[in-house]
Amino acid sequence: MISTIGWIIIWVGVFFDLLGAIGLIRFPDVYNRLQASTKCVTLGTVGIMLGIFLIKGFTPMGIKALICTAVLLLTSPVAAHALMRGSLHFGTKMWKGTILDTYGTDKLGGEQIEREDT
Amino acid sequence: MRYVVYFVIAFCLWLLLTLSVNLDHLVAGVIVVLLGTIFFGGYFTDKPIKFLQLHRLIWFIIYIPFFLWYMVKANIDVAYRVLHPERPIKPGIVKIRTILKTNIGKVFLANSITLTPGTMTCDVEGDYLYIHWIWVQSPDLEEASKIIASRFERFLRRIFE
C-alpha cells in the first residue's frame, strides 16, 4: 500500500519535471524560463525523493533521500536567484511583453525591456 | 558557543547519513565535522539559543505543510501557463517591502517567494525585495507586499525574529 503511494508520488514528480522542461522551451525569455524550470523541477525532484523514502522506509537509502529533499529545497531557489540576478546585471533584455521593471529603473539606469524598434 | 551548536548539528546530520555506530565511521565523522566547524562555524547564526526555543520549532513545523501546499499550488499554476495554448503571461519586476529584520528570516522569505505561485526573488536591498512576477496583479508597492509576502511573514516573524 505505502509502496503504491510512493510510486504514484514518483510519477507525479516525473510529470512535473516534464512540465518544467516544456516550460523551458515555451516561455519567451530567461526570467520566465527560470520561473518554470525552478518551480517545476524542484517539486518534481522533491516528489521523486519522497517517493523513494516511502518505498524504502527508514533504511539508509530512505534517510538519504529525505536529507536530499531538505538540501534541495534550501539550495535550488538560491541557485535560481543567483542566475536571475546575474542575467539582470549582465544586461539580458526582458521579453517585449513585460509590463514593468522597477529593478532596472532603480539600479541599472533604465528599463531592461526589449522593444520592437531597438 | 555557536561553534559547539554547529558541531552538534553537523554531527547529527553525519549520523543520519551513515546510519551506523561503527567506530570507523564515528572517527571519520568527528574529523570531517571538526574541519567543517573550523572553516564555516564563523558564518553560523549569532544567537544559537534560538534553536532550543520550543515555540519557534512548533511554528516551523506548522510552516512546513503550509509551505508545501503553496508549492503544489505554484506548480499547478505553472502547469496551466505552460500547457495553455495562448501562454497567458504578463511578467514584470515589482518592488516589495518586508517587515522581517534578521538575515536568516529574509533568506527564508526570499526562498519561499521563489518557490510559490508566479513569483521569484531577483535581489534583496535592506528592507526591499525585487520580485519577478509572471502575472503582475498590482505594480503598487504596498499592495504587492500584501499579496506576495504577508502570508509568509506571519509565520516567519514568529520563527526567526
Short mmCIF file of C-alpha atoms in Angstrom, two decimals:
data_model
loop_
_atom_site.label_atom_id
_atom_site.label_comp_id
_atom_site.label_asym_id
_atom_site.label_seq_id
_atom_site.Cartn_x
_atom_site.Cartn_y
_atom_site.Cartn_z
CA MET A 1 0.00 0.00 0.00
CA ILE A 2 2.66 2.54 1.05
CA SER A 3 4.84 1.42 -1.82
CA THR A 4 1.95 2.10 -4.25
CA ILE A 5 1.60 5.64 -2.88
CA GLY A 6 5.35 6.04 -3.28
CA TRP A 7 5.18 5.04 -6.95
CA ILE A 8 2.28 7.44 -7.54
CA ILE A 9 4.28 10.32 -6.00
CA ILE A 10 7.30 9.39 -8.13
CA TRP A 11 5.21 9.54 -11.30
CA VAL A 12 3.67 12.87 -10.30
CA GLY A 13 7.22 14.13 -9.77
CA VAL A 14 8.32 12.92 -13.19
CA PHE A 15 5.28 14.61 -14.74
CA PHE A 16 6.17 17.95 -13.14
CA ASP A 17 9.79 17.56 -14.26
CA LEU A 18 8.49 17.11 -17.80
CA LEU A 19 6.34 20.24 -17.47
CA GLY A 20 9.41 22.18 -16.33
CA ALA A 21 11.25 21.05 -19.45
CA ILE A 22 8.34 22.07 -21.69
CA GLY A 23 8.18 25.45 -19.95
CA LEU A 24 11.88 25.92 -20.62
CA ILE A 25 11.10 25.72 -24.35
CA ARG A 26 7.80 27.59 -24.49
CA PHE A 27 8.47 30.67 -22.37
CA PRO A 28 9.99 33.69 -24.14
CA ASP A 29 12.94 34.91 -22.03
CA VAL A 30 15.47 33.88 -19.40
CA TYR A 31 13.43 35.15 -16.46
CA ASN A 32 10.20 33.34 -17.33
CA ARG A 33 12.12 30.20 -18.18
CA LEU A 34 13.77 30.29 -14.77
CA GLN A 35 10.32 30.58 -13.19
CA ALA A 36 9.07 27.46 -14.96
CA SER A 37 12.17 25.38 -14.53
CA THR A 38 12.87 26.23 -10.88
CA LYS A 39 9.39 25.62 -9.53
CA CYS A 40 8.51 22.53 -11.52
CA VAL A 41 11.88 20.84 -11.29
CA THR A 42 12.12 21.46 -7.54
CA LEU A 43 8.71 19.97 -6.79
CA GLY A 44 9.28 17.17 -9.30
CA THR A 45 12.58 16.14 -7.77
CA VAL A 46 11.24 16.52 -4.22
CA GLY A 47 8.37 14.23 -5.28
CA ILE A 48 10.78 11.60 -6.60
CA MET A 49 12.82 11.75 -3.39
CA LEU A 50 9.75 11.48 -1.15
CA GLY A 51 8.54 8.55 -3.24
CA ILE A 52 11.85 6.78 -2.69
CA PHE A 53 11.57 7.47 1.04
CA LEU A 54 8.06 5.99 1.16
CA ILE A 55 9.12 2.87 -0.74
CA LYS A 56 12.35 2.29 1.18
CA GLY A 57 11.24 3.44 4.65
CA PHE A 58 13.79 4.19 7.38
CA THR A 59 16.71 2.47 5.65
CA PRO A 60 20.00 4.27 4.79
CA MET A 61 18.68 4.96 1.29
CA GLY A 62 15.38 6.38 2.51
CA ILE A 63 17.02 8.68 5.06
CA LYS A 64 19.46 9.93 2.41
CA ALA A 65 16.54 10.70 0.11
CA LEU A 66 14.90 12.70 2.89
CA ILE A 67 18.08 14.71 3.54
CA CYS A 68 18.37 15.32 -0.21
CA THR A 69 14.85 16.78 -0.13
CA ALA A 70 15.76 19.28 2.58
CA VAL A 71 19.01 20.30 0.90
CA LEU A 72 17.29 20.67 -2.47
CA LEU A 73 14.53 22.86 -1.00
CA LEU A 74 17.15 25.15 0.52
CA THR A 75 19.61 25.39 -2.38
CA SER A 76 17.57 25.31 -5.58
CA PRO A 77 15.87 28.71 -5.04
CA VAL A 78 19.24 30.23 -4.15
CA ALA A 79 20.74 28.98 -7.42
CA ALA A 80 17.79 30.36 -9.38
CA HIS A 81 18.09 33.68 -7.60
CA ALA A 82 21.80 33.88 -8.42
CA LEU A 83 21.17 33.09 -12.10
CA MET A 84 18.42 35.69 -12.30
CA ARG A 85 20.44 38.44 -10.61
CA GLY A 86 23.42 37.53 -12.76
CA SER A 87 21.49 37.83 -16.00
CA LEU A 88 19.95 41.14 -14.88
CA HIS A 89 23.39 42.61 -14.19
CA PHE A 90 24.79 41.14 -17.38
CA GLY A 91 22.11 43.08 -19.25
CA THR A 92 19.95 40.34 -20.73
CA LYS A 93 16.82 42.06 -22.03
CA MET A 94 13.38 41.00 -20.88
CA TRP A 95 10.67 39.87 -23.26
CA LYS A 96 8.78 42.70 -25.05
CA GLY A 97 5.52 41.80 -23.31
CA THR A 98 6.98 42.66 -19.89
CA ILE A 99 4.88 45.41 -18.34
CA LEU A 100 7.21 46.96 -15.76
CA ASP A 101 10.75 46.74 -14.45
CA THR A 102 11.39 48.52 -11.16
CA TYR A 103 14.78 46.85 -10.76
CA GLY A 104 16.10 48.33 -13.98
CA THR A 105 14.87 51.84 -13.20
CA ASP A 106 16.19 51.69 -9.62
CA LYS A 107 19.54 50.02 -10.08
CA LEU A 108 20.61 49.69 -13.69
CA GLY A 109 19.64 53.13 -15.04
CA GLY A 110 16.74 52.28 -17.31
CA GLU A 111 14.29 49.51 -18.05
CA GLN A 112 15.82 46.32 -19.41
CA ILE A 113 12.90 45.51 -21.68
CA GLU A 114 13.30 44.50 -25.30
CA ARG A 115 11.47 46.90 -27.66
CA GLU A 116 10.42 46.42 -31.27
CA ASP A 117 12.37 49.42 -32.61
CA THR A 118 15.68 48.88 -30.81
CA MET B 1 29.04 28.69 21.79
CA ARG B 2 27.98 28.87 18.16
CA TYR B 3 30.83 26.52 17.21
CA VAL B 4 29.51 23.90 19.64
CA VAL B 5 25.97 24.11 18.28
CA TYR B 6 27.26 23.94 14.72
CA PHE B 7 29.32 20.87 15.61
CA VAL B 8 26.35 19.08 17.21
CA ILE B 9 24.02 19.78 14.28
CA ALA B 10 26.59 18.75 11.67
CA PHE B 11 27.41 15.58 13.60
CA CYS B 12 23.72 14.62 13.85
CA LEU B 13 23.49 15.06 10.07
CA TRP B 14 26.52 12.81 9.65
CA LEU B 15 24.93 10.14 11.85
CA LEU B 16 21.74 10.28 9.78
CA LEU B 17 23.73 9.97 6.55
CA THR B 18 25.76 6.94 7.64
CA LEU B 19 23.14 5.34 9.92
CA SER B 20 25.70 3.20 11.71
CA VAL B 21 27.53 3.43 15.04
CA ASN B 22 30.61 1.67 13.71
CA LEU B 23 33.78 3.12 15.33
CA ASP B 24 35.47 3.88 11.99
CA HIS B 25 32.50 5.90 10.81
CA LEU B 26 32.32 7.82 14.08
CA VAL B 27 36.02 8.77 14.00
CA ALA B 28 35.85 9.82 10.34
CA GLY B 29 32.71 11.81 11.16
CA VAL B 30 34.34 13.66 14.05
CA ILE B 31 37.33 14.63 11.88
CA VAL B 32 35.21 15.84 8.95
CA VAL B 33 32.76 17.72 11.17
CA LEU B 34 35.61 19.36 13.11
CA LEU B 35 37.16 20.62 9.87
CA GLY B 36 33.77 21.91 8.75
CA THR B 37 33.26 23.65 12.08
CA ILE B 38 36.65 25.37 11.96
CA PHE B 39 36.06 26.70 8.46
CA PHE B 40 32.36 27.54 8.48
CA GLY B 41 31.32 27.90 12.12
CA GLY B 42 32.04 31.61 11.96
CA TYR B 43 29.27 32.12 9.41
CA PHE B 44 26.71 30.49 11.68
CA THR B 45 23.91 32.36 13.48
CA ASP B 46 24.86 34.75 16.31
CA LYS B 47 22.22 33.52 18.74
CA PRO B 48 22.18 29.70 18.66
CA ILE B 49 19.90 29.72 21.72
CA LYS B 50 17.03 30.24 19.25
CA PHE B 51 17.33 26.57 18.26
CA LEU B 52 16.24 25.50 21.72
CA GLN B 53 13.17 27.71 22.00
CA LEU B 54 10.24 25.38 21.64
CA HIS B 55 7.68 27.83 20.26
CA ARG B 56 9.96 28.57 17.28
CA LEU B 57 10.23 24.86 16.49
CA ILE B 58 6.46 24.41 16.72
CA TRP B 59 5.84 27.32 14.34
CA PHE B 60 8.45 25.89 11.98
CA ILE B 61 6.68 22.52 11.93
CA ILE B 62 3.37 24.26 11.21
CA TYR B 63 5.09 26.25 8.48
CA ILE B 64 6.30 23.19 6.52
CA PRO B 65 2.89 21.81 5.38
CA PHE B 66 1.66 25.37 4.75
CA PHE B 67 4.68 25.96 2.51
CA LEU B 68 4.34 22.61 0.72
CA TRP B 69 0.70 23.42 -0.05
CA TYR B 70 1.71 26.72 -1.68
CA MET B 71 4.44 24.90 -3.59
CA VAL B 72 1.94 22.44 -5.09
CA LYS B 73 -0.33 25.37 -5.96
CA ALA B 74 2.61 27.10 -7.65
CA ASN B 75 3.24 24.06 -9.79
CA ILE B 76 -0.37 23.73 -10.88
CA ASP B 77 -0.24 27.44 -11.76
CA VAL B 78 2.91 26.98 -13.87
CA ALA B 79 1.47 23.83 -15.46
CA TYR B 80 -1.59 25.85 -16.50
CA ARG B 81 0.56 28.58 -18.06
CA VAL B 82 2.84 26.09 -19.82
CA LEU B 83 0.08 23.95 -21.29
CA HIS B 84 -2.37 26.74 -22.20
CA PRO B 85 -2.17 27.31 -25.98
CA GLU B 86 -2.11 31.13 -25.68
CA ARG B 87 0.59 31.14 -22.98
CA PRO B 88 -1.07 33.61 -20.56
CA ILE B 89 1.86 35.55 -19.09
CA LYS B 90 2.23 39.24 -18.17
CA PRO B 91 5.64 39.42 -16.49
CA GLY B 92 7.31 42.30 -14.69
CA ILE B 93 9.58 43.13 -11.77
CA VAL B 94 7.88 44.70 -8.75
CA LYS B 95 9.35 46.01 -5.54
CA ILE B 96 8.00 44.95 -2.14
CA ARG B 97 8.78 45.81 1.44
CA THR B 98 9.30 43.22 4.17
CA ILE B 99 8.79 43.56 7.91
CA LEU B 100 11.45 40.94 8.71
CA LYS B 101 14.68 42.28 10.17
CA THR B 102 17.03 39.30 10.57
CA ASN B 103 19.11 37.99 7.69
CA ILE B 104 18.02 34.38 8.10
CA GLY B 105 14.37 35.48 8.07
CA LYS B 106 14.93 37.34 4.81
CA VAL B 107 16.65 34.30 3.30
CA PHE B 108 13.69 32.09 4.12
CA LEU B 109 11.24 34.70 2.84
CA ALA B 110 13.14 35.01 -0.44
CA ASN B 111 13.34 31.24 -0.87
CA SER B 112 9.64 30.82 -0.08
CA ILE B 113 8.73 33.54 -2.57
CA THR B 114 10.82 31.86 -5.25
CA LEU B 115 9.03 28.55 -4.84
CA THR B 116 5.45 29.91 -4.70
CA PRO B 117 2.99 30.89 -7.42
CA GLY B 118 4.43 33.04 -10.19
CA THR B 119 6.93 34.98 -8.10
CA MET B 120 10.71 34.89 -7.91
CA THR B 121 13.21 36.96 -5.96
CA CYS B 122 15.74 38.94 -8.03
CA ASP B 123 17.52 40.92 -5.35
CA VAL B 124 17.34 41.99 -1.72
CA GLU B 125 18.26 45.52 -0.67
CA GLY B 126 17.74 46.33 3.02
CA ASP B 127 14.02 46.05 3.68
CA TYR B 128 13.11 45.89 -0.01
CA LEU B 129 12.87 42.85 -2.23
CA TYR B 130 12.69 42.90 -6.03
CA ILE B 131 10.30 40.24 -7.30
CA HIS B 132 9.91 38.94 -10.83
CA TRP B 133 6.20 38.24 -11.16
CA ILE B 134 4.89 36.17 -14.04
CA TRP B 135 1.40 37.72 -13.84
CA VAL B 136 1.60 41.22 -12.33
CA GLN B 137 -1.55 41.82 -10.32
CA SER B 138 -0.54 45.18 -8.90
CA PRO B 139 2.51 47.39 -9.56
CA ASP B 140 1.92 49.25 -6.28
CA LEU B 141 4.49 48.65 -3.51
CA GLU B 142 2.10 48.24 -0.56
CA GLU B 143 -0.44 46.11 -2.37
CA ALA B 144 2.19 43.85 -3.93
CA SER B 145 3.78 43.39 -0.49
CA LYS B 146 0.42 42.35 0.89
CA ILE B 147 -0.28 39.83 -1.89
CA ILE B 148 3.21 38.29 -2.08
CA ALA B 149 4.87 38.49 1.32
CA SER B 150 2.32 38.82 4.11
CA ARG B 151 1.17 35.19 4.08
CA PHE B 152 4.74 34.01 4.84
CA GLU B 153 5.70 36.86 7.12
CA ARG B 154 3.00 35.84 9.61
CA PHE B 155 4.90 32.59 10.18
CA LEU B 156 8.49 33.67 9.62
CA ARG B 157 8.14 36.56 12.10
CA ARG B 158 7.35 34.07 14.84
CA ILE B 159 10.07 31.62 13.81
CA PHE B 160 13.11 33.84 13.26
CA GLU B 161 12.58 37.24 14.88
#
